[in-house]
PDB file of N, CA and C in Angstrom:
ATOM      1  N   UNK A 734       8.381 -19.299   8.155  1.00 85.00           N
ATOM      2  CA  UNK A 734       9.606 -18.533   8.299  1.00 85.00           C
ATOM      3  C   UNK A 734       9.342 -17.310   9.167  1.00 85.00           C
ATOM      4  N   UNK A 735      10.245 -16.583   9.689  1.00 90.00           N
ATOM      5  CA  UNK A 735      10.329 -15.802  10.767  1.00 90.00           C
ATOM      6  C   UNK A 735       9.634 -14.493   9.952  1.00 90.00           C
ATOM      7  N   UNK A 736       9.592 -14.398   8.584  1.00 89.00           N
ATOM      8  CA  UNK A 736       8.922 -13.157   7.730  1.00 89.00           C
ATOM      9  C   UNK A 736       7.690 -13.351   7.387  1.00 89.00           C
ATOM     10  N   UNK A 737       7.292 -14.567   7.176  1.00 90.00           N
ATOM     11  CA  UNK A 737       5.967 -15.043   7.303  1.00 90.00           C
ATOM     12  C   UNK A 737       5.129 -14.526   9.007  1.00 90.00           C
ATOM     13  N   UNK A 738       6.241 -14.918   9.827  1.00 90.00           N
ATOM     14  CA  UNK A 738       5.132 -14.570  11.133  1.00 90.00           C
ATOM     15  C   UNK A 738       4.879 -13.274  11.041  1.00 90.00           C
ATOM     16  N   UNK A 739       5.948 -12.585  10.981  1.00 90.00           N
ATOM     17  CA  UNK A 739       6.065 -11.048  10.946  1.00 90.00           C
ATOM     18  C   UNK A 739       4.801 -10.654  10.131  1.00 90.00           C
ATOM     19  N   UNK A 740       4.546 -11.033   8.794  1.00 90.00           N
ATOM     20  CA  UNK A 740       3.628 -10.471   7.639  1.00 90.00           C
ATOM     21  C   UNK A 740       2.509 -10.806   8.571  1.00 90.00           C
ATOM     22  N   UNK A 741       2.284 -12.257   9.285  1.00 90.00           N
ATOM     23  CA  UNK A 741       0.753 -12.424   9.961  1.00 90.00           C
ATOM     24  C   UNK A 741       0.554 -11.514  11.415  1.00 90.00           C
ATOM     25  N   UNK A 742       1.541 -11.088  12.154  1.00 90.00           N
ATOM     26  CA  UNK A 742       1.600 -10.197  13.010  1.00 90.00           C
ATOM     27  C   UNK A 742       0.923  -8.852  12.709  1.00 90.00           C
ATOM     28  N   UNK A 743       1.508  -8.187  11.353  1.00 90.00           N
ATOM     29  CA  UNK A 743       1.472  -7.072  10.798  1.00 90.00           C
ATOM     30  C   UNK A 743      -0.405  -6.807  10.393  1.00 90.00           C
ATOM     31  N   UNK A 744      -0.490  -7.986   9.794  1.00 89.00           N
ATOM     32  CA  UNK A 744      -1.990  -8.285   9.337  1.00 89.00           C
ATOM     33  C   UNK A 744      -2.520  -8.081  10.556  1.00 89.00           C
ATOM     34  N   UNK A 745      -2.580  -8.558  11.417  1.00 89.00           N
ATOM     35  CA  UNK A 745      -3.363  -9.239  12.711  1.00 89.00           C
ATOM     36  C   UNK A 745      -3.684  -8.165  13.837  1.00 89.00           C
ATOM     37  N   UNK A 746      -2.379  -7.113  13.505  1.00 88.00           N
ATOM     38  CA  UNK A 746      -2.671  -5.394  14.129  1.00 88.00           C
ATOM     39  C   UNK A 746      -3.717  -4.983  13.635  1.00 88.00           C
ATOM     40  N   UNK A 747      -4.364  -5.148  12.233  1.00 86.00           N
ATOM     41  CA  UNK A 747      -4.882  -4.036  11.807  1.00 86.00           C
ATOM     42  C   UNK A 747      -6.628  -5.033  11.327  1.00 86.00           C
ATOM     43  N   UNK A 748      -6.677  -6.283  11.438  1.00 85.00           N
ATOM     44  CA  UNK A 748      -7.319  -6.894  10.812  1.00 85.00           C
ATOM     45  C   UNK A 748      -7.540  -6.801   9.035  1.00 85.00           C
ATOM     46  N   UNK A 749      -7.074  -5.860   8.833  1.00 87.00           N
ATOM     47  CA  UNK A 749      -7.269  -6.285   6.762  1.00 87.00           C
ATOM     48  C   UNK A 749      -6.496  -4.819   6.895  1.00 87.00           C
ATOM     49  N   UNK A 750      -4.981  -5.715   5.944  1.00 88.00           N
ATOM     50  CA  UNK A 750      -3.959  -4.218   5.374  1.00 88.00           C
ATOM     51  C   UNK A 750      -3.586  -4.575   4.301  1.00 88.00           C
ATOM     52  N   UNK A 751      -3.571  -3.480   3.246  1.00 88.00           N
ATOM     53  CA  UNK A 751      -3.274  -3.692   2.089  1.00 88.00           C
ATOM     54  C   UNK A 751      -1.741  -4.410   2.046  1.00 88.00           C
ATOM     55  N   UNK A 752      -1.576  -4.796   0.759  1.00 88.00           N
ATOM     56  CA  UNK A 752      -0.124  -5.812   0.869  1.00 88.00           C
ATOM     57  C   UNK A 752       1.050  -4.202   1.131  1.00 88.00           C
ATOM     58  N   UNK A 753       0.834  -3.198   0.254  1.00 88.00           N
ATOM     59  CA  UNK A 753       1.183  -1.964   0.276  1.00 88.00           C
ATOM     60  C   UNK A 753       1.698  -1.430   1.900  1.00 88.00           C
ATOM     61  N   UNK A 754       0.358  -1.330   2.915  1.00 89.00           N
ATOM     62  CA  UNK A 754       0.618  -1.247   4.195  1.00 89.00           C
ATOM     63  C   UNK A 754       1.512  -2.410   4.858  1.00 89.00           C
ATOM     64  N   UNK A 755       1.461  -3.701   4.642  1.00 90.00           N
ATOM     65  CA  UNK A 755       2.375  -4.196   4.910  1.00 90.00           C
ATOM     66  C   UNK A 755       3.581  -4.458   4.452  1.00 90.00           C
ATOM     67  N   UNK A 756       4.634  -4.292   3.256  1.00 90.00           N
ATOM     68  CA  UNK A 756       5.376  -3.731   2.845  1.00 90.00           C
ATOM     69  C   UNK A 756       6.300  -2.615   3.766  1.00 90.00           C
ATOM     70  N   UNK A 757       5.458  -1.222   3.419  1.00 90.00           N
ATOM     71  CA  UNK A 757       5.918  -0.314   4.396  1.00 90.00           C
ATOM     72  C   UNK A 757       5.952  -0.502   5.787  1.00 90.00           C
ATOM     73  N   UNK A 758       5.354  -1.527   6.624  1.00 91.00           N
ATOM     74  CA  UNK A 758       5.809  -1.654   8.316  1.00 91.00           C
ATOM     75  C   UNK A 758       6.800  -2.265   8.322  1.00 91.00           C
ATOM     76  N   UNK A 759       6.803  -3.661   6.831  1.00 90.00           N
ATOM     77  CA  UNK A 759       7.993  -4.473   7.342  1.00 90.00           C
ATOM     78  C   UNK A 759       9.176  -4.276   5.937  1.00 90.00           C
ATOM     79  N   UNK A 760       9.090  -2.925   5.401  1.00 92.00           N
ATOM     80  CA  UNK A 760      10.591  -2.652   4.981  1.00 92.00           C
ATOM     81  C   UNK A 760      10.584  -3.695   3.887  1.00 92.00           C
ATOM     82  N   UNK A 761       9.273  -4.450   3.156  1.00 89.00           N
ATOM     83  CA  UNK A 761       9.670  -5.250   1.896  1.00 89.00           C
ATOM     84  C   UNK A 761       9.067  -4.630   0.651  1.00 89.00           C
ATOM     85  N   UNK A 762       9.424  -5.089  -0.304  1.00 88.00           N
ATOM     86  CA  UNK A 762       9.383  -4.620  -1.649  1.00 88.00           C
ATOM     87  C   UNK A 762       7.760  -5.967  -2.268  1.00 88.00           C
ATOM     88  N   UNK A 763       7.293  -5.184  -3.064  1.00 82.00           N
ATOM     89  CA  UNK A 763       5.860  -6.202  -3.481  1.00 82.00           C
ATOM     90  C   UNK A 763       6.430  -7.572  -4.078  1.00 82.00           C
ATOM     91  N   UNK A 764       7.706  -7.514  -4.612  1.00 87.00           N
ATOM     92  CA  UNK A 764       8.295  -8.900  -5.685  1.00 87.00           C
ATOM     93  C   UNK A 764       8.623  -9.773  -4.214  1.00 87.00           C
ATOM     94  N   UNK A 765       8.890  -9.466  -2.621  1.00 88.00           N
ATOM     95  CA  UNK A 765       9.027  -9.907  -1.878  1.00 88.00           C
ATOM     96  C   UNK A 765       7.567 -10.662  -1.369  1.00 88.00           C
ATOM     97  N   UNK A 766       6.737  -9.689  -0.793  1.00 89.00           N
ATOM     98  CA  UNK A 766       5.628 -10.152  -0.027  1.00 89.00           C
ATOM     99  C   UNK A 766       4.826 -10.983  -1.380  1.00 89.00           C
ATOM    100  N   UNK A 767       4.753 -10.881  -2.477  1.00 89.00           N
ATOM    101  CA  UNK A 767       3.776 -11.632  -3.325  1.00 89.00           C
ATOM    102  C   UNK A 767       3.428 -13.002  -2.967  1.00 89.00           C
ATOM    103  N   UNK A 768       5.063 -13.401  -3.287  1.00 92.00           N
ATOM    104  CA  UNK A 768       5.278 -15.061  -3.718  1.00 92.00           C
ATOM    105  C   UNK A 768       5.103 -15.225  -1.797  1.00 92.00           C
ATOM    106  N   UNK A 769       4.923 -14.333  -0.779  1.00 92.00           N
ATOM    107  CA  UNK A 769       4.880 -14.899   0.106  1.00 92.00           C
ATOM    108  C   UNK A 769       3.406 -14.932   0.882  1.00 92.00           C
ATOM    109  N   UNK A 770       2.686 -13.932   0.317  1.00 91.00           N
ATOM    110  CA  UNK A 770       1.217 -14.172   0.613  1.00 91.00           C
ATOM    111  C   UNK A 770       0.446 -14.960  -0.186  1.00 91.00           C
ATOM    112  N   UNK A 771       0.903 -15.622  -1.273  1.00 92.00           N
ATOM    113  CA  UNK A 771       0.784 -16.508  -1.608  1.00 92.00           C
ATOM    114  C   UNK A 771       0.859 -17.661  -0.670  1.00 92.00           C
ATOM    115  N   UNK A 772       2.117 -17.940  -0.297  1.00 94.00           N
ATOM    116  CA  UNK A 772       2.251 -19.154   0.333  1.00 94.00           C
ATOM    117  C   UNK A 772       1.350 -19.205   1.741  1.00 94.00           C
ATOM    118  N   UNK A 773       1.404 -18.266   2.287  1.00 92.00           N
ATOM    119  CA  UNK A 773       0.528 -18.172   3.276  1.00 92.00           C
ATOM    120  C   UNK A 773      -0.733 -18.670   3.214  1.00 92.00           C
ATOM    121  N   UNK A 774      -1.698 -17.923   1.837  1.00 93.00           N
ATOM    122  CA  UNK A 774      -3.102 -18.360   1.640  1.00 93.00           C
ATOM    123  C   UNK A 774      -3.156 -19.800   1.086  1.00 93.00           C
ATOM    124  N   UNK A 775      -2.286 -20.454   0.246  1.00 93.00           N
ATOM    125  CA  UNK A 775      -1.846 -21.916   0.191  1.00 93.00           C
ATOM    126  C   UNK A 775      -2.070 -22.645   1.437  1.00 93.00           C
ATOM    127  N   UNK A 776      -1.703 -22.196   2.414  1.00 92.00           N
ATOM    128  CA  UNK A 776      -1.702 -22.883   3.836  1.00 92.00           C
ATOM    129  C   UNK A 776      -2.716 -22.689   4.830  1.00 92.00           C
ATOM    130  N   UNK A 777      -3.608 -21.791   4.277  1.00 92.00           N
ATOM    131  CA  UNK A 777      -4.942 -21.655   4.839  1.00 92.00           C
ATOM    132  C   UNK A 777      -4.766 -20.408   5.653  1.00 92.00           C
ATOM    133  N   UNK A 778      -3.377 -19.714   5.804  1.00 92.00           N
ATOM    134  CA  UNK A 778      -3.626 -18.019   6.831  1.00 92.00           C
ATOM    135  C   UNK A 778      -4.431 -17.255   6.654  1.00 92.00           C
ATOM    136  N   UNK A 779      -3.967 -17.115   5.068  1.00 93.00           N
ATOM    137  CA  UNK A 779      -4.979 -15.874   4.926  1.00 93.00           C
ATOM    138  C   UNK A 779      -5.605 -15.731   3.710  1.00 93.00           C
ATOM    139  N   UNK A 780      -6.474 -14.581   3.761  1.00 92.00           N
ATOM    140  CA  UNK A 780      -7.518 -14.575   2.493  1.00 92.00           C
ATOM    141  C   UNK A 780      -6.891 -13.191   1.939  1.00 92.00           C
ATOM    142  N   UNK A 781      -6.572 -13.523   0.742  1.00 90.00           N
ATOM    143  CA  UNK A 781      -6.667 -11.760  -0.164  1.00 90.00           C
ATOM    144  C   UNK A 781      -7.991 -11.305  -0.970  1.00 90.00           C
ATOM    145  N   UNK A 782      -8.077 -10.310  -1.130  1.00 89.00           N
ATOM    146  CA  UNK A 782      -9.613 -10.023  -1.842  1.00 89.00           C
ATOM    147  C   UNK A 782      -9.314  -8.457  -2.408  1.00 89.00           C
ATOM    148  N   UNK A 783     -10.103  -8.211  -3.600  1.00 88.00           N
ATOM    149  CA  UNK A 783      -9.726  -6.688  -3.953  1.00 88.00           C
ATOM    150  C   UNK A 783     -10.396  -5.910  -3.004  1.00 88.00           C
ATOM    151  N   UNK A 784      -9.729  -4.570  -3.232  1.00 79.00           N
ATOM    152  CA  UNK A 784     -10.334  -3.209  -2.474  1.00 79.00           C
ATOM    153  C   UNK A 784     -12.101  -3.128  -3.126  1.00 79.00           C
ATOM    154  N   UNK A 785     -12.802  -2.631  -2.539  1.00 82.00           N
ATOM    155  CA  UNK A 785     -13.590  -2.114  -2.927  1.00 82.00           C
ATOM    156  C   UNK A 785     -13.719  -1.135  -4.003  1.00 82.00           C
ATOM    157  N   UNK A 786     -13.075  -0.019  -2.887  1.00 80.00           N
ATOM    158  CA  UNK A 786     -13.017   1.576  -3.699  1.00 80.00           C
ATOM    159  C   UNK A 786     -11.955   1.091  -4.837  1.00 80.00           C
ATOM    160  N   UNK A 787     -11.083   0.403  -4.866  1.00 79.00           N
ATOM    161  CA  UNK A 787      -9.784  -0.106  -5.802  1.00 79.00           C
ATOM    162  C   UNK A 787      -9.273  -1.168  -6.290  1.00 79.00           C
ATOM    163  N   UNK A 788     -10.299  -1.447  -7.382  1.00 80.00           N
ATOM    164  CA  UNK A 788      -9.556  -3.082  -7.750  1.00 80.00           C
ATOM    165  C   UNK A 788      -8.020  -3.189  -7.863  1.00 80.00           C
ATOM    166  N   UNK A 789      -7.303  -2.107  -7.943  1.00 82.00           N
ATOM    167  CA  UNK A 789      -5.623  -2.848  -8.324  1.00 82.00           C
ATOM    168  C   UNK A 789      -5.515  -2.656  -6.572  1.00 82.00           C
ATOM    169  N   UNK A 790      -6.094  -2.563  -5.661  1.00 84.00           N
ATOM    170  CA  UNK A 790      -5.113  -2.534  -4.148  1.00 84.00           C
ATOM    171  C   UNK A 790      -5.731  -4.009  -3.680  1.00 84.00           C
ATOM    172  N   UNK A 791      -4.586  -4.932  -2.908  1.00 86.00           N
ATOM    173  CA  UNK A 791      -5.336  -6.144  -2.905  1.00 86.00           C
ATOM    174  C   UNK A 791      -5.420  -6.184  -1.008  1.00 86.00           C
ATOM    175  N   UNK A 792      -5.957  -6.353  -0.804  1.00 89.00           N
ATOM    176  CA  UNK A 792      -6.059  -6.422   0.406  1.00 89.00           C
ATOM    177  C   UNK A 792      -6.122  -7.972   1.488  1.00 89.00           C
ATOM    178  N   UNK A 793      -5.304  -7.809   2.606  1.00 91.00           N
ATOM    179  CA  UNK A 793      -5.047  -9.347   3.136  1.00 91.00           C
ATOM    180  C   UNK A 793      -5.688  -9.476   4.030  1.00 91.00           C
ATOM    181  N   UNK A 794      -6.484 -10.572   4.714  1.00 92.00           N
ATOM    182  CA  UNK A 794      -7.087 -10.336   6.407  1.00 92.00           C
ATOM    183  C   UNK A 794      -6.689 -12.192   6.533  1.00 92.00           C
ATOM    184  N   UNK A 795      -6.440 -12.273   7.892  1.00 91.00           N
ATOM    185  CA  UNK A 795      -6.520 -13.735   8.718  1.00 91.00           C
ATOM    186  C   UNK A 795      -7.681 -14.370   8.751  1.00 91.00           C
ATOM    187  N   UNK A 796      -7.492 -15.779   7.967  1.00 90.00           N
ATOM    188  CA  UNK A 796      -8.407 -16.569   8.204  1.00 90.00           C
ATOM    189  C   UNK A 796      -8.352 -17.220   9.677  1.00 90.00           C
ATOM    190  N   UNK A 797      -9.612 -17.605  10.521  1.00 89.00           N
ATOM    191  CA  UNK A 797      -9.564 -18.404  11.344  1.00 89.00           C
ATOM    192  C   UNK A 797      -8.536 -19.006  12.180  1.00 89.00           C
ATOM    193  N   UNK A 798      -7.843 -19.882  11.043  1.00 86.00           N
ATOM    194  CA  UNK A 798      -7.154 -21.005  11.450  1.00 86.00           C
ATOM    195  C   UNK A 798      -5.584 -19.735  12.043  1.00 86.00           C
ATOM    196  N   UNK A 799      -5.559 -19.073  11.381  1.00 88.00           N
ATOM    197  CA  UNK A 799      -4.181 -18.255  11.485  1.00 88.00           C
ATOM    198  C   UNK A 799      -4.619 -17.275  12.969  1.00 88.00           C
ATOM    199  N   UNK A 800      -5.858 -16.964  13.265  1.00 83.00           N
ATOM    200  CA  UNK A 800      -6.303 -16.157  14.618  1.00 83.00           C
ATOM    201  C   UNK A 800      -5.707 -16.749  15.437  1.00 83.00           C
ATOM    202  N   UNK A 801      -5.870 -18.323  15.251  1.00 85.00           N
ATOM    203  CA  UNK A 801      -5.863 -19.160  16.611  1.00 85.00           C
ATOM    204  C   UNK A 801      -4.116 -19.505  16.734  1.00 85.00           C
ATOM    205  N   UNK A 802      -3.554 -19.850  15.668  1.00 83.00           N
ATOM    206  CA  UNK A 802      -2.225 -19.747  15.473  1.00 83.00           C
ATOM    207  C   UNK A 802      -1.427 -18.669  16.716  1.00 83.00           C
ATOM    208  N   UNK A 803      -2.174 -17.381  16.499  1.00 80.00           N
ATOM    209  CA  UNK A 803      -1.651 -16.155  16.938  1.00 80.00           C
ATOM    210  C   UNK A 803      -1.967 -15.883  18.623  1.00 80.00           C
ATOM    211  N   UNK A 804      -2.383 -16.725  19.290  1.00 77.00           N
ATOM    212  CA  UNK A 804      -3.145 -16.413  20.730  1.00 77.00           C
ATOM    213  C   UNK A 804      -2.600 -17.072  21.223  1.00 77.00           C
TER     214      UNK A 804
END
């Protein structure tokens, strides 16, 4: 979907943004992006993983397959 590209765009600026940072670029609420970075990592885009400094911040980066998607 056209919000899906957007979320992998958003990611793909920064190489690893919290779901938080992406939210605030693209104007969605967390009950929005969840069920949709979900579907994403379902499909092989992307990987989530906790913060380091912060286990509750989850953080997203592009797998591979989604780099090449994007070029």
């Amino acid at each position: 979907t056209y919000t899906q590209y957007l979320t992998l765009l958003c990611v793909n600026e920064k190489k690893v943004c919290s779901i938080r940072d992406i939210g605030e670029k693209l104007s969605l609420d967390s009950g929005t992006l969840s069920p949709l970075i979900k579907k994403l990592e379902t499909r092989g885009l992307v990987k989530r993983t906790r913060a380091f400094e912060d286990e509750r911040r989850l953080n997203v980066c592009l797998t591979p397959t989604a780099s090449k998607l994007l070029v």
